[in-house]
Short mmCIF file of C-alpha atoms in Angstrom, two decimals:
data_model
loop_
_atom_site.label_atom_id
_atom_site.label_comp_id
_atom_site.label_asym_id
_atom_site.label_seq_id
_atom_site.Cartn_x
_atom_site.Cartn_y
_atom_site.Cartn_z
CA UNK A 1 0.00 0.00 0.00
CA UNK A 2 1.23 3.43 -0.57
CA UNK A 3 0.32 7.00 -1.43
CA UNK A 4 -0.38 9.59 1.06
CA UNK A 5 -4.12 9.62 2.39
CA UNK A 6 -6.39 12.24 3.32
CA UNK A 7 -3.93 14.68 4.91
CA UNK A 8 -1.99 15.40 1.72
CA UNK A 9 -0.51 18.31 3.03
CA UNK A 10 1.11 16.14 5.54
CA UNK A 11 5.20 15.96 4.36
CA UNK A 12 5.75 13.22 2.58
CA UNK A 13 9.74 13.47 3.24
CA UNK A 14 9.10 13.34 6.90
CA UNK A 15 11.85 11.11 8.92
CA UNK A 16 10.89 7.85 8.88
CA UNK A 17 9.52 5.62 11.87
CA UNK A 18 12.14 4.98 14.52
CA UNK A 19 13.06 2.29 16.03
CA UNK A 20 11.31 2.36 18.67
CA UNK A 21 7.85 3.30 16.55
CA UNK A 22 8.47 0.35 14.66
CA UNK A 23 8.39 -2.22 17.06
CA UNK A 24 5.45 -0.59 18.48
CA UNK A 25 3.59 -0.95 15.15
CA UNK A 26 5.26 -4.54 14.41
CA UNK A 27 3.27 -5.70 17.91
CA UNK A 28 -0.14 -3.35 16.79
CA UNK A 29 -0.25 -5.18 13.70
CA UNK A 30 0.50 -8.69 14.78
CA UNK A 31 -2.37 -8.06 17.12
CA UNK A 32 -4.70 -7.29 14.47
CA UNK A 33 -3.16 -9.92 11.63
CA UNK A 34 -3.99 -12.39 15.27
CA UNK A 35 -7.94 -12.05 14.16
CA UNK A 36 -6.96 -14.24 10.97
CA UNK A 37 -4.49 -16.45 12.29
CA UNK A 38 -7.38 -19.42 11.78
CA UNK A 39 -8.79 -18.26 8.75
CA UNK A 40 -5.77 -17.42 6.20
CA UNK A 41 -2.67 -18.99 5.62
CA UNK A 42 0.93 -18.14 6.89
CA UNK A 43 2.15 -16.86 3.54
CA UNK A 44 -1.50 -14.74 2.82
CA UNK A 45 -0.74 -13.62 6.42
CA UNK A 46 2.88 -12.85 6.04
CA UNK A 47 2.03 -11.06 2.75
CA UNK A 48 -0.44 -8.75 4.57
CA UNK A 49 1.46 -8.32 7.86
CA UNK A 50 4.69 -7.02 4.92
CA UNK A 51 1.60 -4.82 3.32
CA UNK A 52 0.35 -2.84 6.42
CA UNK A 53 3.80 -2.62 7.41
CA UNK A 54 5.01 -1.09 4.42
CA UNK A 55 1.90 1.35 3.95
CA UNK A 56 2.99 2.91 7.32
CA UNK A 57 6.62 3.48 5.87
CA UNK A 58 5.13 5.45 2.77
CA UNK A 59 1.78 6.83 4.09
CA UNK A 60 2.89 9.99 6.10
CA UNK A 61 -0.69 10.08 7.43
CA UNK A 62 0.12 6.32 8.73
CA UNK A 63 3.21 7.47 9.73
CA UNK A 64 2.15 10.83 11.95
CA UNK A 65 -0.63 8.50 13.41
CA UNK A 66 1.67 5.88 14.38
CA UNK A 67 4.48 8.01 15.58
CA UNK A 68 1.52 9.96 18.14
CA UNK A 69 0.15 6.37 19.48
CA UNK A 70 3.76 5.58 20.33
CA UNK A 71 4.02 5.38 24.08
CA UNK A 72 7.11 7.74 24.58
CA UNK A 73 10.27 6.94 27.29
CA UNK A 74 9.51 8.42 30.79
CA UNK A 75 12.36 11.55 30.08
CA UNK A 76 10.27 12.09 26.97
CA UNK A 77 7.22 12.57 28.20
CA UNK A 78 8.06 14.55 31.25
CA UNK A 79 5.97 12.08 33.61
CA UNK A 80 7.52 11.91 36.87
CA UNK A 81 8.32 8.05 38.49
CA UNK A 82 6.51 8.52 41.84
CA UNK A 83 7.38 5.49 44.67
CA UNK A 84 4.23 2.90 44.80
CA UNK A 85 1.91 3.34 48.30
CA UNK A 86 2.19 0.29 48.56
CA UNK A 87 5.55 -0.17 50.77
CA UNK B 1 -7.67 -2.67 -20.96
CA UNK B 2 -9.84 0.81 -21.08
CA UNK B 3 -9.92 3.45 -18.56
CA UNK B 4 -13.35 4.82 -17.05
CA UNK B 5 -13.71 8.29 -16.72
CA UNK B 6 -15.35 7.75 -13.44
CA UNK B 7 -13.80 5.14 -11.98
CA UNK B 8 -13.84 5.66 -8.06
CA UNK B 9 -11.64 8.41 -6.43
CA UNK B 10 -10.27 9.02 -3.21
CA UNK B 11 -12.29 10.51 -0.67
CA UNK B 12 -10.07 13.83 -0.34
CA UNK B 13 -13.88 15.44 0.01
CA UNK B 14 -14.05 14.07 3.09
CA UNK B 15 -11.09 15.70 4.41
CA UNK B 16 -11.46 19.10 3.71
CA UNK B 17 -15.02 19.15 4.62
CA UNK B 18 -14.80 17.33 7.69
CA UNK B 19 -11.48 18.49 9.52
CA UNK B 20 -13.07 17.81 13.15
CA UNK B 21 -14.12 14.25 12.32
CA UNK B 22 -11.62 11.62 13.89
CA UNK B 23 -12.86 8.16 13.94
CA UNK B 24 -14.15 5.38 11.87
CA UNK B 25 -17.40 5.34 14.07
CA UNK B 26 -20.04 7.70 13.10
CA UNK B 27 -21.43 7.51 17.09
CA UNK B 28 -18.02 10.02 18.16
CA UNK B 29 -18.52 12.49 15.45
CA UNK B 30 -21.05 13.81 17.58
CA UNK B 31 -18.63 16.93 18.02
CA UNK B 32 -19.02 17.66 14.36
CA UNK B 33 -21.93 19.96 13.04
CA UNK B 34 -23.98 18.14 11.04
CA UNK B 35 -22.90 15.26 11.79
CA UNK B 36 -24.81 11.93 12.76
CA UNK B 37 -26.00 11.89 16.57
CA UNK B 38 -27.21 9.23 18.34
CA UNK B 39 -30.71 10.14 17.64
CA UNK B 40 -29.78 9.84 13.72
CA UNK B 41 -29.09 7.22 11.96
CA UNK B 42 -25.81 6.13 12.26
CA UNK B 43 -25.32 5.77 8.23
CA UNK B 44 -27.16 9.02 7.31
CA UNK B 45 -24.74 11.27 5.16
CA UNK B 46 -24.02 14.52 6.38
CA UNK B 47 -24.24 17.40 4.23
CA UNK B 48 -20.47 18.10 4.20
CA UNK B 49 -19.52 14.79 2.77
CA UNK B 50 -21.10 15.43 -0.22
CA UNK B 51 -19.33 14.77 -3.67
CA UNK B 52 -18.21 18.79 -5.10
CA UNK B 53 -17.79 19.07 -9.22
CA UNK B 54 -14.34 19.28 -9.95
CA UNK B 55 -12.94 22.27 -10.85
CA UNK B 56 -13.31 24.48 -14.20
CA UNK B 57 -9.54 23.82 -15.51
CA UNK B 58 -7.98 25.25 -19.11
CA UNK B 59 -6.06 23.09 -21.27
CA UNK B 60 -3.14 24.73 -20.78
CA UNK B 61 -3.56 24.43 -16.87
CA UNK B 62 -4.95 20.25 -17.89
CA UNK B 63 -1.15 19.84 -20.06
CA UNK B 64 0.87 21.41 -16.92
CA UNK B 65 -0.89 19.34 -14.37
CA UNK B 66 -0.54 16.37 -16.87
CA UNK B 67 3.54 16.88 -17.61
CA UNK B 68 3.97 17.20 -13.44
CA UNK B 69 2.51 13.86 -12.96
CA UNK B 70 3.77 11.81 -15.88
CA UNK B 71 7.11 11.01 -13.63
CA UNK B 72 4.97 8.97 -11.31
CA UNK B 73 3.46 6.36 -13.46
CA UNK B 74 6.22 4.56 -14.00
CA UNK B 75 7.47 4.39 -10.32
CA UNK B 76 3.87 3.57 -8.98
CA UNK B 77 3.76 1.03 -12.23
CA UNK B 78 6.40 -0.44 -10.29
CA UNK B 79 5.80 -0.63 -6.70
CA UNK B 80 1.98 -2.06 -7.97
CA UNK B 81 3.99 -4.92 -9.37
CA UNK B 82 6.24 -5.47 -6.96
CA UNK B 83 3.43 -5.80 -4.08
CA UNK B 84 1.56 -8.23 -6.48
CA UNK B 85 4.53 -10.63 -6.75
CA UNK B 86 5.58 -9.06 -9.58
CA UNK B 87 2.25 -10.87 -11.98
CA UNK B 88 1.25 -7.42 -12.84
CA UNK B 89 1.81 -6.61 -17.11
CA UNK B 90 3.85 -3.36 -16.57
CA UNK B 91 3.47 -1.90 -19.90
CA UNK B 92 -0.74 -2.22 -18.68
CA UNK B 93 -0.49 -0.62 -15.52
CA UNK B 94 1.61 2.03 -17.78
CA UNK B 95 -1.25 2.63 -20.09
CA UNK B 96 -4.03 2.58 -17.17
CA UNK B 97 -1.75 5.01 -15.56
CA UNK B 98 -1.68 7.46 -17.94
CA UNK B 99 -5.48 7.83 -18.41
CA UNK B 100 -5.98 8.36 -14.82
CA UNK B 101 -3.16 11.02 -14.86
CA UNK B 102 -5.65 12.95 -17.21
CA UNK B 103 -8.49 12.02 -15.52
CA UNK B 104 -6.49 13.09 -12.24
CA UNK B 105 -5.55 16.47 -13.49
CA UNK B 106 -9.41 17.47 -14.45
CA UNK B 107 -10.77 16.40 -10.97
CA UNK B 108 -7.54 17.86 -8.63
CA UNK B 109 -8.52 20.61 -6.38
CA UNK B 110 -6.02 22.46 -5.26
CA UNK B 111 -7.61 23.55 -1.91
CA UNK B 112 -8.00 19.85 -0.61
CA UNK B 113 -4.16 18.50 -1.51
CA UNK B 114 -1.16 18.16 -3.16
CA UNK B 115 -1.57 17.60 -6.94
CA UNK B 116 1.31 14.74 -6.55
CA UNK B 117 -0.54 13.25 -3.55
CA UNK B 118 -3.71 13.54 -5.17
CA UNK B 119 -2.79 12.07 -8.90
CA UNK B 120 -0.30 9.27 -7.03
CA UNK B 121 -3.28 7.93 -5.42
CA UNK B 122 -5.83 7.88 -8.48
CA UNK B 123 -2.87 6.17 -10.41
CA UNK B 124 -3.15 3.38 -7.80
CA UNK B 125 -6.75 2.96 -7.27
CA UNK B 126 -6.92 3.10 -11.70
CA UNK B 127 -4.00 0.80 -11.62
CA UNK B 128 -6.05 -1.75 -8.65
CA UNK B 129 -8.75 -1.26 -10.58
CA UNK B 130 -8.28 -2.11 -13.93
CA UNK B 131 -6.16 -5.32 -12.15
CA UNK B 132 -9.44 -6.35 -10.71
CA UNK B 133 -11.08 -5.90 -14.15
CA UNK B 134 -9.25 -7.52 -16.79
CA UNK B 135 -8.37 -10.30 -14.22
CA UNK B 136 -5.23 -12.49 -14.58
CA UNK B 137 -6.03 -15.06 -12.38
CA UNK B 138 -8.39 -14.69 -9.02
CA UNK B 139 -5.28 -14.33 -7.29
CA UNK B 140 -3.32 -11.15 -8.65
CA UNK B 141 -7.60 -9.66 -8.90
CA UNK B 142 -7.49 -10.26 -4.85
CA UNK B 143 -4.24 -8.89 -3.75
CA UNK B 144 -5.16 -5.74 -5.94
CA UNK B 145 -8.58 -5.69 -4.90
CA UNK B 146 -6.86 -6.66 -0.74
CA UNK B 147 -4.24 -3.40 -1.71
CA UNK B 148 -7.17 -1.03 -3.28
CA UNK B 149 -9.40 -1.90 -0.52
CA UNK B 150 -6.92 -1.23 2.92
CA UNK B 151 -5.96 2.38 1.07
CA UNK B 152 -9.79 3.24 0.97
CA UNK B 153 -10.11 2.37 4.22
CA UNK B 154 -6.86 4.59 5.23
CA UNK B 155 -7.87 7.43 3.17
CA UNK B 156 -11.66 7.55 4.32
CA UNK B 157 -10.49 6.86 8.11
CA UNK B 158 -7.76 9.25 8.47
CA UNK B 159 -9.13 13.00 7.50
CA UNK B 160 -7.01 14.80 9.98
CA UNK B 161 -3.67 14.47 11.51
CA UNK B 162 -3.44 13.87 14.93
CA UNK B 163 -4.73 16.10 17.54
CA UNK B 164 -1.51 16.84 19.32
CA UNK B 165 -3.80 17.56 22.48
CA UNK B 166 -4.91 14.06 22.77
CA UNK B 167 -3.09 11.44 24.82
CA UNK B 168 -0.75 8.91 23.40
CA UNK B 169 -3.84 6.37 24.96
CA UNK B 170 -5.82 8.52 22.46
CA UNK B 171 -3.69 7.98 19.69
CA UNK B 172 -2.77 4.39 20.39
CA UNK B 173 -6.82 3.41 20.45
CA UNK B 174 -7.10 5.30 17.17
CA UNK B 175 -4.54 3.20 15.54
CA UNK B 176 -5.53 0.38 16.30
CA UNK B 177 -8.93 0.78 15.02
CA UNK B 178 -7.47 2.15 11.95
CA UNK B 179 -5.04 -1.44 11.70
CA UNK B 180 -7.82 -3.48 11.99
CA UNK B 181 -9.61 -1.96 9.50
CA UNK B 182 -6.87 -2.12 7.60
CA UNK B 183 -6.45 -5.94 8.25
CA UNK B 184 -10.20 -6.93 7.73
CA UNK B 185 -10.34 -5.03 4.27
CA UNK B 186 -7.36 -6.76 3.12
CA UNK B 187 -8.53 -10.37 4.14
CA UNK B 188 -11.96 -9.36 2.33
CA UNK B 189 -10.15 -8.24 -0.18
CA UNK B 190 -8.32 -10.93 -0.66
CA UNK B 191 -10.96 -14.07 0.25
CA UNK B 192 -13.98 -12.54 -1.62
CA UNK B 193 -13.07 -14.24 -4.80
CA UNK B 194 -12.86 -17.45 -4.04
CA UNK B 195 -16.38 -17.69 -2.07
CA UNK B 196 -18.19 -20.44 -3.75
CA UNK B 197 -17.49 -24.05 -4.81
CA UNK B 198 -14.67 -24.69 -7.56
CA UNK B 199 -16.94 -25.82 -10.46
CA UNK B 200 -18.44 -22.54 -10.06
CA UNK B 201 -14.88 -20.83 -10.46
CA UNK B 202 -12.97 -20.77 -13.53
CA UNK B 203 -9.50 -22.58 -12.80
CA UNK B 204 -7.00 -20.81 -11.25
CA UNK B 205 -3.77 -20.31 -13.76
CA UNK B 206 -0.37 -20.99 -12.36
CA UNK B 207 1.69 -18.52 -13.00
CA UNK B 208 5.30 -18.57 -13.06
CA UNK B 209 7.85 -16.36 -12.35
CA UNK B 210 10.84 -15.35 -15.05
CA UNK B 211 13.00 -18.18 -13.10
CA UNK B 212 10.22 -21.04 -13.73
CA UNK B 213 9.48 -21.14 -9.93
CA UNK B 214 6.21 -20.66 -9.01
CA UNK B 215 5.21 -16.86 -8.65
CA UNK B 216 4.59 -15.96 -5.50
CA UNK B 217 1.05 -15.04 -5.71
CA UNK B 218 0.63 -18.29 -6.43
CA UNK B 219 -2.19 -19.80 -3.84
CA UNK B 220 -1.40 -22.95 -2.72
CA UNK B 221 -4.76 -25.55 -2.18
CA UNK B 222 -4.01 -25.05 1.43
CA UNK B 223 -4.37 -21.20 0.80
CA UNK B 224 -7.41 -21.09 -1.39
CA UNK B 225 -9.27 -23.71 1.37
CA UNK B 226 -8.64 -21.15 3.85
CA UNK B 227 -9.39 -18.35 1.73
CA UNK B 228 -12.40 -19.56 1.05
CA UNK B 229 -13.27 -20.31 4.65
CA UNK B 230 -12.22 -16.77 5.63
CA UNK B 231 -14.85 -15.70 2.60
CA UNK B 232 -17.37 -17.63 4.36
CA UNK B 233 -16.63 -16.27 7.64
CA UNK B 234 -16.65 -12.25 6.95
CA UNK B 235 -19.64 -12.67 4.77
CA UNK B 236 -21.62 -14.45 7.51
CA UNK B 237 -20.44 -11.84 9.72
CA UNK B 238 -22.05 -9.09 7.47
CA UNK B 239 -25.36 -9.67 8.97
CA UNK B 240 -23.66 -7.56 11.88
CA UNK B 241 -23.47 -4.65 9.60
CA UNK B 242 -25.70 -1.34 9.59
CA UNK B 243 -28.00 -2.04 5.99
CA UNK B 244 -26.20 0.44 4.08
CA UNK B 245 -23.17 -0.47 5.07
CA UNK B 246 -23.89 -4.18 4.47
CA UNK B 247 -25.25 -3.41 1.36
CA UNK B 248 -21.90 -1.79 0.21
CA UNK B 249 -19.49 -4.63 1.44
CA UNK B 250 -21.88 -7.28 -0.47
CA UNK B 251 -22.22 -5.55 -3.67
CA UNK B 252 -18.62 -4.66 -3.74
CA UNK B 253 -16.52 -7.54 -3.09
CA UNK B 254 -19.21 -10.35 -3.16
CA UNK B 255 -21.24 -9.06 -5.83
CA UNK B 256 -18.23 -7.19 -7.96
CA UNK B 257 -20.16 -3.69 -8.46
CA UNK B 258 -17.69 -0.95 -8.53
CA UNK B 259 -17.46 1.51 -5.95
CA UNK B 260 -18.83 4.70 -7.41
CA UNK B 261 -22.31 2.36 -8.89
CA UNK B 262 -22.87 1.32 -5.94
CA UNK B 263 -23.18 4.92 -4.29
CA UNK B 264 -25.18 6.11 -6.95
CA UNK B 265 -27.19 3.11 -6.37
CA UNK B 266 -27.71 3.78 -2.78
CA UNK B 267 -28.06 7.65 -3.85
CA UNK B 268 -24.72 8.49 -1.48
CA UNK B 269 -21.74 10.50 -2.24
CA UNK B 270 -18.53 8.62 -2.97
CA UNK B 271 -16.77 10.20 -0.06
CA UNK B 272 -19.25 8.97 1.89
CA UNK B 273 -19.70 5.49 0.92
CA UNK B 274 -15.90 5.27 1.35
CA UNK B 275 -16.53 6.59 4.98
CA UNK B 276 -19.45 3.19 5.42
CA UNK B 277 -16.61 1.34 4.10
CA UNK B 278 -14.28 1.85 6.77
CA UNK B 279 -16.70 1.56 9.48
CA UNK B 280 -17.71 -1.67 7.82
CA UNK B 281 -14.74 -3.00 8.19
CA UNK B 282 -14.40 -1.94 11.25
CA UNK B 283 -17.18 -3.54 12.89
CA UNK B 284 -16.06 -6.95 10.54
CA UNK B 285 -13.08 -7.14 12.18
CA UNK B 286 -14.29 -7.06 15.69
CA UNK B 287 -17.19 -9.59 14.57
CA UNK B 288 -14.37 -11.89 13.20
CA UNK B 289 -12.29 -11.29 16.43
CA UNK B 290 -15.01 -12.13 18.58
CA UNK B 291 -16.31 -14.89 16.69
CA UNK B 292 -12.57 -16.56 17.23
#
């Protein structure tokens, strides 16, 4: 899959997913390629799983969304580790 | 191979018109004017999404559009190929491409994209298409028609870019509604075909690759038994679906009624029926999930 979507004014030449994005989206769409696991063989599966994976890498749409679900490290976000109650 | 003038588009409408609009479910669009509530109907169309005549365009403007966009046909020519296993005839996809560049340069509205974005994506959809058409085997027709039918669902589902206000939580919900949606229309896409018994279905070519191997769209037995269970499956999960929205899944990939028919049929804008499509599959996926 390819091709920007809706957002076109999105750009297209925007860094690519990181490392840490990827993985992220390699485990959402393992989860959702899970829903088939019964119903379509490895190599259909495979060949979708490569697909959504790929549509992410050229979308930038895809991309932007993916890259704003991505939980972010504890210094990145500016949460602050607080000790559990529970001693 | 011929190219339609009116062959189904991307929903770009949708976009513009509808910048507050975030999900694939019509029931949290309740923020948007106009659009559905839970009183209404969940598949009413709001006026926003509907269809606007493309813009009044010289033929000077129609030959500059037409020169900026002849460097992608050959590139999307092929990636189309490539993600098909390489089955596609590239001198075809060529040929289809170039008629939807024109058809791409009359219908481009400047306010609503980028004229590369724009044309890039009607040279796919032409491209899927005319694959699906002038089949070369059920096999290559699904994978297009599996491709073709996860970028509708991308481009009717994704009208805004993030709200940077939201939560990651937010975010992370969002795309995973959008991946399964994603998923289900490519498993549709790609089982649809091969509903029904064999005698009923012309035989399956193999097709080889330059090498002599087998090409690797190839289905296997094993892979059209269990595409053809997976058929069975999603369309017996239909009967989950709004009517409209049923009605467009069915006569699309079961029935083989192209997009744009089938919302003139149902008396819908395009935009809009791409926007049922998404929340179609959707709602398929979770009925598949569930039914597992």
């Amino acid at each position: 899959m390819s091709g920007s979507s809706a957002h076109d004014s999105l750009d297209e030449d925007a860094p690519s997913l990181e490392e840490q994005e990827r993985k992220f989206l390699d485990a959402q769409v393992d989860t959702a390629l899970a829903a088939f696991d019964s119903s379509l063989s490895q190599k259909d599966l495979a060949w979708m799983r490569e697909r959504l994976l790929e549509a992410f890498e050229d979308d930038p749409a895809l991309r932007a969304l993916a890259r704003a679900a991505c939980p972010r490290d504890v210094d990145q976000s500016g949460e602050i580790l607080r000790g559990s109650k529970r001693r | 191979m011929s190219f339609s003038s009116d062959l189904d588009e991307p929903s770009a409408s949708v976009a513009a018109e509808e910048p507050r609009a975030k999900h694939l479910s019509p029931r949290v669009d309740q923020d948007v004017h106009d659009a559905p509530t839970e009183v209404d109907a969940p598949e009413r169309e709001p006026p926003f999404a509907a269809d606007r005549p493309p813009p009044a365009r010289s033929d000077a403007m129609l030959q500059q559009l037409v020169e900026q966009g002849l460097s992608l046909i050959d590139p999307e020519a092929k990636k189309i190929a490539r993600q098909l296993g390489h089955l596609a005839d590239h001198d075809e996809l060529l040929s289809v491409g170039r008629g939807a560049l024109v058809e791409a340069a009359r219908s481009f509205d400047p306010e609503r994209s980028s004229f590369g974005a724009y044309a890039r994506k009607r040279l796919r959809w032409a491209m899927f298409d005319s694959i699906r058409r002038d089949t070369h085997g059920r096999s290559l027709a699904a994978r297009a028609s599996a491709l073709h039918a996860a970028e509708r669902v991308v481009d009717a589902a994704l009208a805004t870019p993030p709200d940077p206000t939201l939560p990651e939580s937010a975010h992370a919900r969002r795309l995973a509604e959008v991946v399964a949606a994603q998923a289900a229309a490519m498993a549709l896409g790609l089982s649809a075909p091969f509903l029904g018994t064999a005698e009923e279905r012309a035989p399956e070519p193999q097709v080889r690759t330059s090498a002599g191997g087998a090409g690797p769209a190839t289905p296997t037995p094993e892979d059209l038994l269990m595409r053809r269970r997976c058929a069975v499956a999603l369309r017996g999960a239909l009967q989950r679906l709004p009517p409209k929205q049923r009605e467009i899944v069915e006569s699309h990939y079961f029935g083989e009624e192209r997009f744009d028919h089938i919302a003139d049929r149902l008396g819908i804008s395009k935009s809009w029926a791409s926007r049922l499509h998404a929340q179609a599959m959707a709602l398929l996926f979770e009925a598949l999930r569930d039914h597992h």
